[in-house]
Structure formats: C-alpha cells, structure tokens
XYZ file of N, CA, C and O in Angstrom:
376
model
N 100.888 131.241 100.997
C 102.055 130.656 101.075
C 101.971 129.443 100.139
O 101.316 128.619 100.181
N 102.949 129.504 99.198
C 103.047 128.470 98.264
C 103.616 127.161 98.803
O 104.437 127.198 99.752
N 103.023 126.070 98.452
C 103.550 124.752 98.983
C 104.856 124.294 98.096
O 104.940 124.478 97.028
N 105.862 123.937 98.975
C 106.927 123.438 98.114
C 106.756 121.993 97.766
O 106.011 121.091 98.484
N 107.253 121.687 96.462
C 107.094 120.365 95.961
C 108.256 119.464 96.309
O 109.528 119.902 96.031
N 108.216 118.450 97.052
C 109.373 117.694 97.658
C 109.418 116.476 96.684
O 108.648 116.110 95.811
N 110.653 115.722 96.775
C 110.766 114.586 95.910
C 109.721 113.491 96.081
O 109.571 112.860 95.084
N 109.084 113.508 97.113
C 108.125 112.553 97.337
C 106.633 113.190 97.104
O 105.820 112.423 97.618
N 106.650 114.240 96.579
C 105.281 115.001 96.367
C 104.720 115.724 97.736
O 105.611 115.870 98.548
N 103.600 116.087 97.804
C 103.206 116.744 98.859
C 102.479 115.768 99.733
O 101.669 115.078 99.244
N 103.003 115.675 100.922
C 102.407 114.672 101.886
C 101.823 115.229 103.092
O 102.581 115.452 104.066
N 100.590 115.313 103.185
C 99.825 115.767 104.281
C 98.713 114.787 104.672
O 97.613 115.226 104.960
N 99.082 113.668 104.594
C 98.061 112.466 104.832
C 97.334 112.618 106.217
O 98.158 112.947 107.189
N 96.050 112.644 106.526
C 95.498 112.775 107.708
C 95.245 113.991 108.201
O 94.818 114.221 109.402
N 95.650 115.064 107.591
C 95.605 116.451 108.049
C 94.450 117.261 107.461
O 94.439 118.456 107.408
N 93.604 116.434 106.422
C 92.432 117.233 105.879
C 92.963 117.882 104.597
O 92.126 118.617 104.021
N 94.247 117.735 104.044
C 94.625 118.333 102.919
C 94.821 117.127 101.771
O 95.118 116.167 102.061
N 94.500 117.623 100.479
C 94.786 116.642 99.422
C 96.196 116.631 99.199
O 96.974 117.723 99.265
N 96.651 115.525 98.710
C 97.993 115.359 98.202
C 97.963 115.444 96.687
O 96.973 115.305 95.921
N 99.067 115.756 95.961
C 98.937 116.043 94.413
C 99.967 115.128 93.785
O 101.215 114.762 94.407
N 99.798 114.701 92.643
C 100.658 113.798 91.798
C 101.861 114.587 91.497
O 101.909 115.823 91.136
N 102.885 114.049 91.844
C 104.355 114.735 91.488
C 104.442 114.912 90.036
O 104.932 116.043 89.776
N 104.174 114.056 89.183
C 104.385 114.170 87.761
C 103.492 115.364 87.113
O 103.946 116.211 86.441
N 102.229 115.246 87.705
C 101.446 116.507 87.277
C 101.870 117.871 87.737
O 101.805 118.886 87.171
N 102.197 117.920 89.064
C 102.855 118.970 89.682
C 103.959 119.609 89.020
O 104.108 120.814 88.696
N 104.808 118.587 88.345
C 106.092 119.004 87.828
C 105.759 119.695 86.388
O 106.190 120.665 85.879
N 104.668 119.134 85.946
C 104.184 119.667 84.496
C 103.333 120.891 84.676
O 102.951 121.594 83.710
N 103.194 121.528 85.987
C 102.458 122.721 85.994
C 100.986 122.433 86.408
O 99.993 123.492 86.255
N 100.350 121.286 86.455
C 98.990 121.049 86.788
C 98.802 120.344 88.182
O 99.716 119.951 88.748
N 97.480 120.260 88.586
C 97.382 119.671 89.990
C 96.406 118.559 89.512
O 95.296 118.704 89.263
N 96.608 117.369 90.317
C 95.823 116.366 90.173
C 95.960 115.465 91.442
O 96.928 115.534 92.186
N 94.758 115.297 92.035
C 94.712 114.509 93.341
C 95.452 113.221 93.166
O 95.086 112.429 92.270
N 96.197 112.813 94.149
C 96.823 111.568 94.334
C 95.898 110.578 94.565
O 94.960 110.553 95.578
N 96.023 109.315 94.084
C 95.201 108.131 94.273
C 96.158 106.969 94.768
O 95.549 105.998 95.408
N 97.378 107.241 94.871
C 98.331 106.195 95.244
C 99.693 106.738 95.498
O 100.029 107.929 95.213
N 100.540 105.818 95.900
C 101.908 106.240 96.098
C 102.856 105.151 95.667
O 102.655 103.988 95.762
N 103.865 105.612 94.951
C 104.664 104.601 94.243
C 105.461 103.755 95.275
O 106.068 104.513 96.256
N 105.459 102.496 95.225
C 106.033 101.793 96.197
C 107.640 101.601 96.127
O 108.139 101.339 97.023
N 108.072 102.243 95.110
C 109.579 102.330 94.849
C 110.173 103.619 95.274
O 111.047 103.597 96.273
N 109.787 104.644 94.799
C 110.279 106.166 95.245
C 109.469 106.810 96.097
O 110.037 107.892 96.677
N 108.010 106.454 96.195
C 107.220 107.157 97.177
C 106.667 108.325 96.682
O 105.917 109.198 97.370
N 106.716 108.559 95.324
C 105.924 109.745 94.814
C 104.465 109.548 94.783
O 104.046 108.532 94.491
N 103.775 110.578 94.993
C 102.258 110.553 94.825
C 101.835 110.536 93.267
O 102.621 111.034 92.645
N 101.002 109.648 92.871
C 100.689 109.376 91.563
C 99.064 109.603 91.521
O 98.375 109.111 92.316
N 98.644 110.314 90.404
C 97.210 110.411 90.130
C 96.694 109.074 89.390
O 97.580 108.262 89.004
N 95.569 109.154 88.943
C 95.025 108.023 88.212
C 95.547 107.789 86.707
O 95.813 106.628 86.389
N 96.007 108.949 86.256
C 96.567 108.746 84.888
C 97.969 108.398 84.889
O 98.444 107.820 83.965
N 98.665 108.698 85.951
C 99.995 108.342 86.097
C 100.190 107.084 86.878
O 101.459 106.458 86.905
N 99.333 106.416 87.450
C 99.525 105.295 88.421
C 99.603 104.068 87.485
O 98.784 103.870 86.585
N 100.560 103.196 87.762
C 100.682 101.874 87.003
C 100.690 100.661 88.162
O 101.187 101.106 89.219
N 100.093 99.593 87.749
C 100.101 98.610 88.736
C 100.930 97.503 88.193
O 100.934 97.276 86.797
N 101.670 96.820 88.844
C 102.359 95.478 88.568
C 102.070 94.344 89.413
O 102.073 94.731 90.657
N 102.268 93.217 89.001
C 102.039 91.964 89.800
C 103.321 91.803 90.673
O 104.383 92.101 90.143
N 103.052 91.278 91.616
C 104.335 90.852 92.490
C 103.821 89.547 93.458
O 102.692 89.407 93.604
N 104.829 88.703 93.600
C 104.496 87.405 94.490
C 104.779 87.645 95.822
O 105.787 88.232 96.349
N 103.790 87.338 96.705
C 104.085 87.430 98.239
C 104.019 86.069 98.735
O 103.096 85.226 98.363
N 105.069 86.010 99.653
C 105.236 84.477 100.182
C 104.425 84.658 101.534
O 104.533 85.477 102.232
N 103.778 83.687 101.854
C 102.986 83.763 103.166
C 103.140 82.286 103.950
O 103.509 81.229 103.188
N 102.995 82.269 105.069
C 103.125 80.949 105.840
C 104.140 80.954 106.684
O 104.871 81.924 106.766
N 104.434 79.743 107.462
C 105.543 79.755 108.408
C 106.873 79.600 107.503
O 106.922 79.250 106.480
N 107.951 79.970 108.580
C 109.368 79.582 107.909
C 109.651 78.251 107.711
O 110.474 77.815 106.998
N 108.869 77.553 108.657
C 109.313 76.047 108.532
C 108.029 75.357 107.715
O 107.016 75.575 107.883
N 108.413 74.515 106.935
C 107.438 73.932 105.986
C 107.366 74.658 104.554
O 108.271 75.258 104.157
N 106.421 74.249 103.938
C 106.194 74.771 102.484
C 105.279 76.154 102.569
O 104.163 76.014 102.817
N 105.988 77.232 102.413
C 105.481 78.485 102.392
C 104.455 78.487 101.074
O 104.837 77.919 100.116
N 103.368 79.268 101.263
C 102.533 79.402 100.132
C 102.970 80.833 99.509
O 103.477 81.593 99.783
N 102.227 80.829 98.214
C 102.487 82.114 97.480
C 101.250 82.705 96.992
O 100.439 81.958 96.605
N 101.147 84.066 96.819
C 99.931 84.538 96.362
C 100.410 85.824 95.426
O 101.490 86.365 95.704
N 99.526 86.038 94.500
C 99.842 87.146 93.683
C 99.144 88.377 94.220
O 98.040 88.256 94.581
N 99.951 89.588 94.235
C 99.362 90.882 94.798
C 99.747 91.796 93.762
O 100.457 91.438 92.828
N 99.539 93.206 94.079
C 99.835 94.106 93.022
C 100.433 95.143 93.776
O 100.412 95.411 95.044
N 101.326 96.094 93.161
C 101.990 97.029 93.615
C 101.743 98.439 92.678
O 101.514 98.149 91.474
N 101.648 99.455 93.245
C 101.604 100.722 92.492
C 102.891 101.418 92.182
O 103.707 101.447 93.216
N 103.145 101.742 91.092
C 104.369 102.363 90.609
C 104.074 103.535 89.918
O 103.097 103.762 89.175
N 105.006 104.597 89.891
C 104.871 105.858 89.090
C 105.476 105.470 87.556
O 106.045 104.419 87.509
N 105.233 106.251 86.539
C 105.781 105.823 85.269
C 107.188 105.587 85.155
O 107.709 104.732 84.500
N 107.995 106.406 86.024
C 109.492 106.334 85.960
C 109.871 104.880 86.426
O 110.683 104.203 85.852
N 109.356 104.663 87.575
C 109.627 103.299 88.211
C 109.280 102.200 87.453
O 109.921 101.122 87.533
N 107.968 102.390 87.042
C 107.416 101.270 86.234
C 108.320 100.800 84.997
O 108.494 99.566 84.737
N 108.825 101.810 84.216
C 109.572 101.646 83.196
C 110.978 101.051 83.491
O 111.516 100.117 82.799
N 111.342 101.387 84.601
C 112.728 100.685 85.164
C 112.584 99.317 85.808
O 113.335 98.271 85.478
N 111.422 99.072 86.599
C 111.215 97.934 87.356
C 110.379 96.759 86.688
O 110.574 95.668 86.825
N 109.249 97.355 86.042
C 108.281 96.461 85.537
C 107.813 96.989 84.123
O 106.707 97.604 84.098
N 108.760 96.703 83.102
C 108.256 97.240 81.798
C 107.020 96.864 81.241
O 106.444 97.674 80.512
N 106.639 95.754 81.671
C 105.283 95.269 81.290
C 104.262 96.259 81.751
O 103.137 96.484 81.067
N 104.365 96.467 83.040
C 103.186 97.421 83.654
C 103.276 98.793 82.993
O 102.252 99.402 82.905
N 104.589 99.374 82.552
C 104.679 100.556 82.057
C 103.965 100.426 80.424
O 103.279 101.525 80.154
N 104.141 99.212 79.920
C 103.430 99.175 78.496
C 102.009 99.119 78.628
O 101.388 99.465 77.612
N 101.435 98.539 79.676
C 100.069 98.366 79.815
C 99.208 99.563 79.919
O 98.004 99.654 79.426
N 99.766 100.616 80.398
C 99.116 101.835 80.537
C 99.740 103.090 79.658
O 100.818 103.257 79.993
N 99.179 103.469 78.866
C 99.713 104.471 78.015
C 100.028 105.820 78.859
O 99.202 106.003 79.709
N 101.240 106.369 78.358
C 101.475 107.532 79.175
C 100.556 108.856 78.769
O 100.167 108.902 77.671
N 100.207 109.629 79.844
C 99.157 110.570 79.467
C 99.861 111.801 78.524
O 101.148 111.901 78.506
N 99.046 112.439 77.776
C 99.543 113.554 77.052
C 100.147 113.318 75.905
O 100.776 113.769 75.090
C-alpha cells in the first residue's frame, strides 16, 4: 500500500517508521527526515534543512528578562520567506 504524502510530510514518529523529506518526496526521491520546519511543519532532510537564529526571552515577567540566542529549523521555502539570510547560507541542492 503506497503511503500518501501529506502537506506536512509523512509523520509516523515513535511508531518505528522513518519519516521522509517533503521536498525530496515531491521530487520523486526519498531522504530520511532530520528535522521539522518550525513554520509549516514539513519534514526536511539534511540537504534541505536550513537553520536561522532567533531570540528567546527568559526569566520572570516582573523585572528585567534575559535574552538568549537559539536556532530554529526551516524548510527552504519558509527560510526564503522568513529568514533570507538563512536561505542564502545553505545552497539549494541540485
């Protein structure tokens, strides 16, 4: 039985099955997912994963909150739209 490709890729986390990169799957190949786009939820392989910095506020609501730099994983489409610097840092495959 063929697996259906959903908008968010194939997600069978925790069921002993591998997930596949949505962009690779759309192109007709299979690559194992190494992350999930934090914007659209698409599974991304190592070649399609983009990382972008983001600031995280921490501490109490009263007083001076601290900030720390963290990273977020994005697919190429969302990286180009949300974090053009991240999209430019990693060349697109193929």
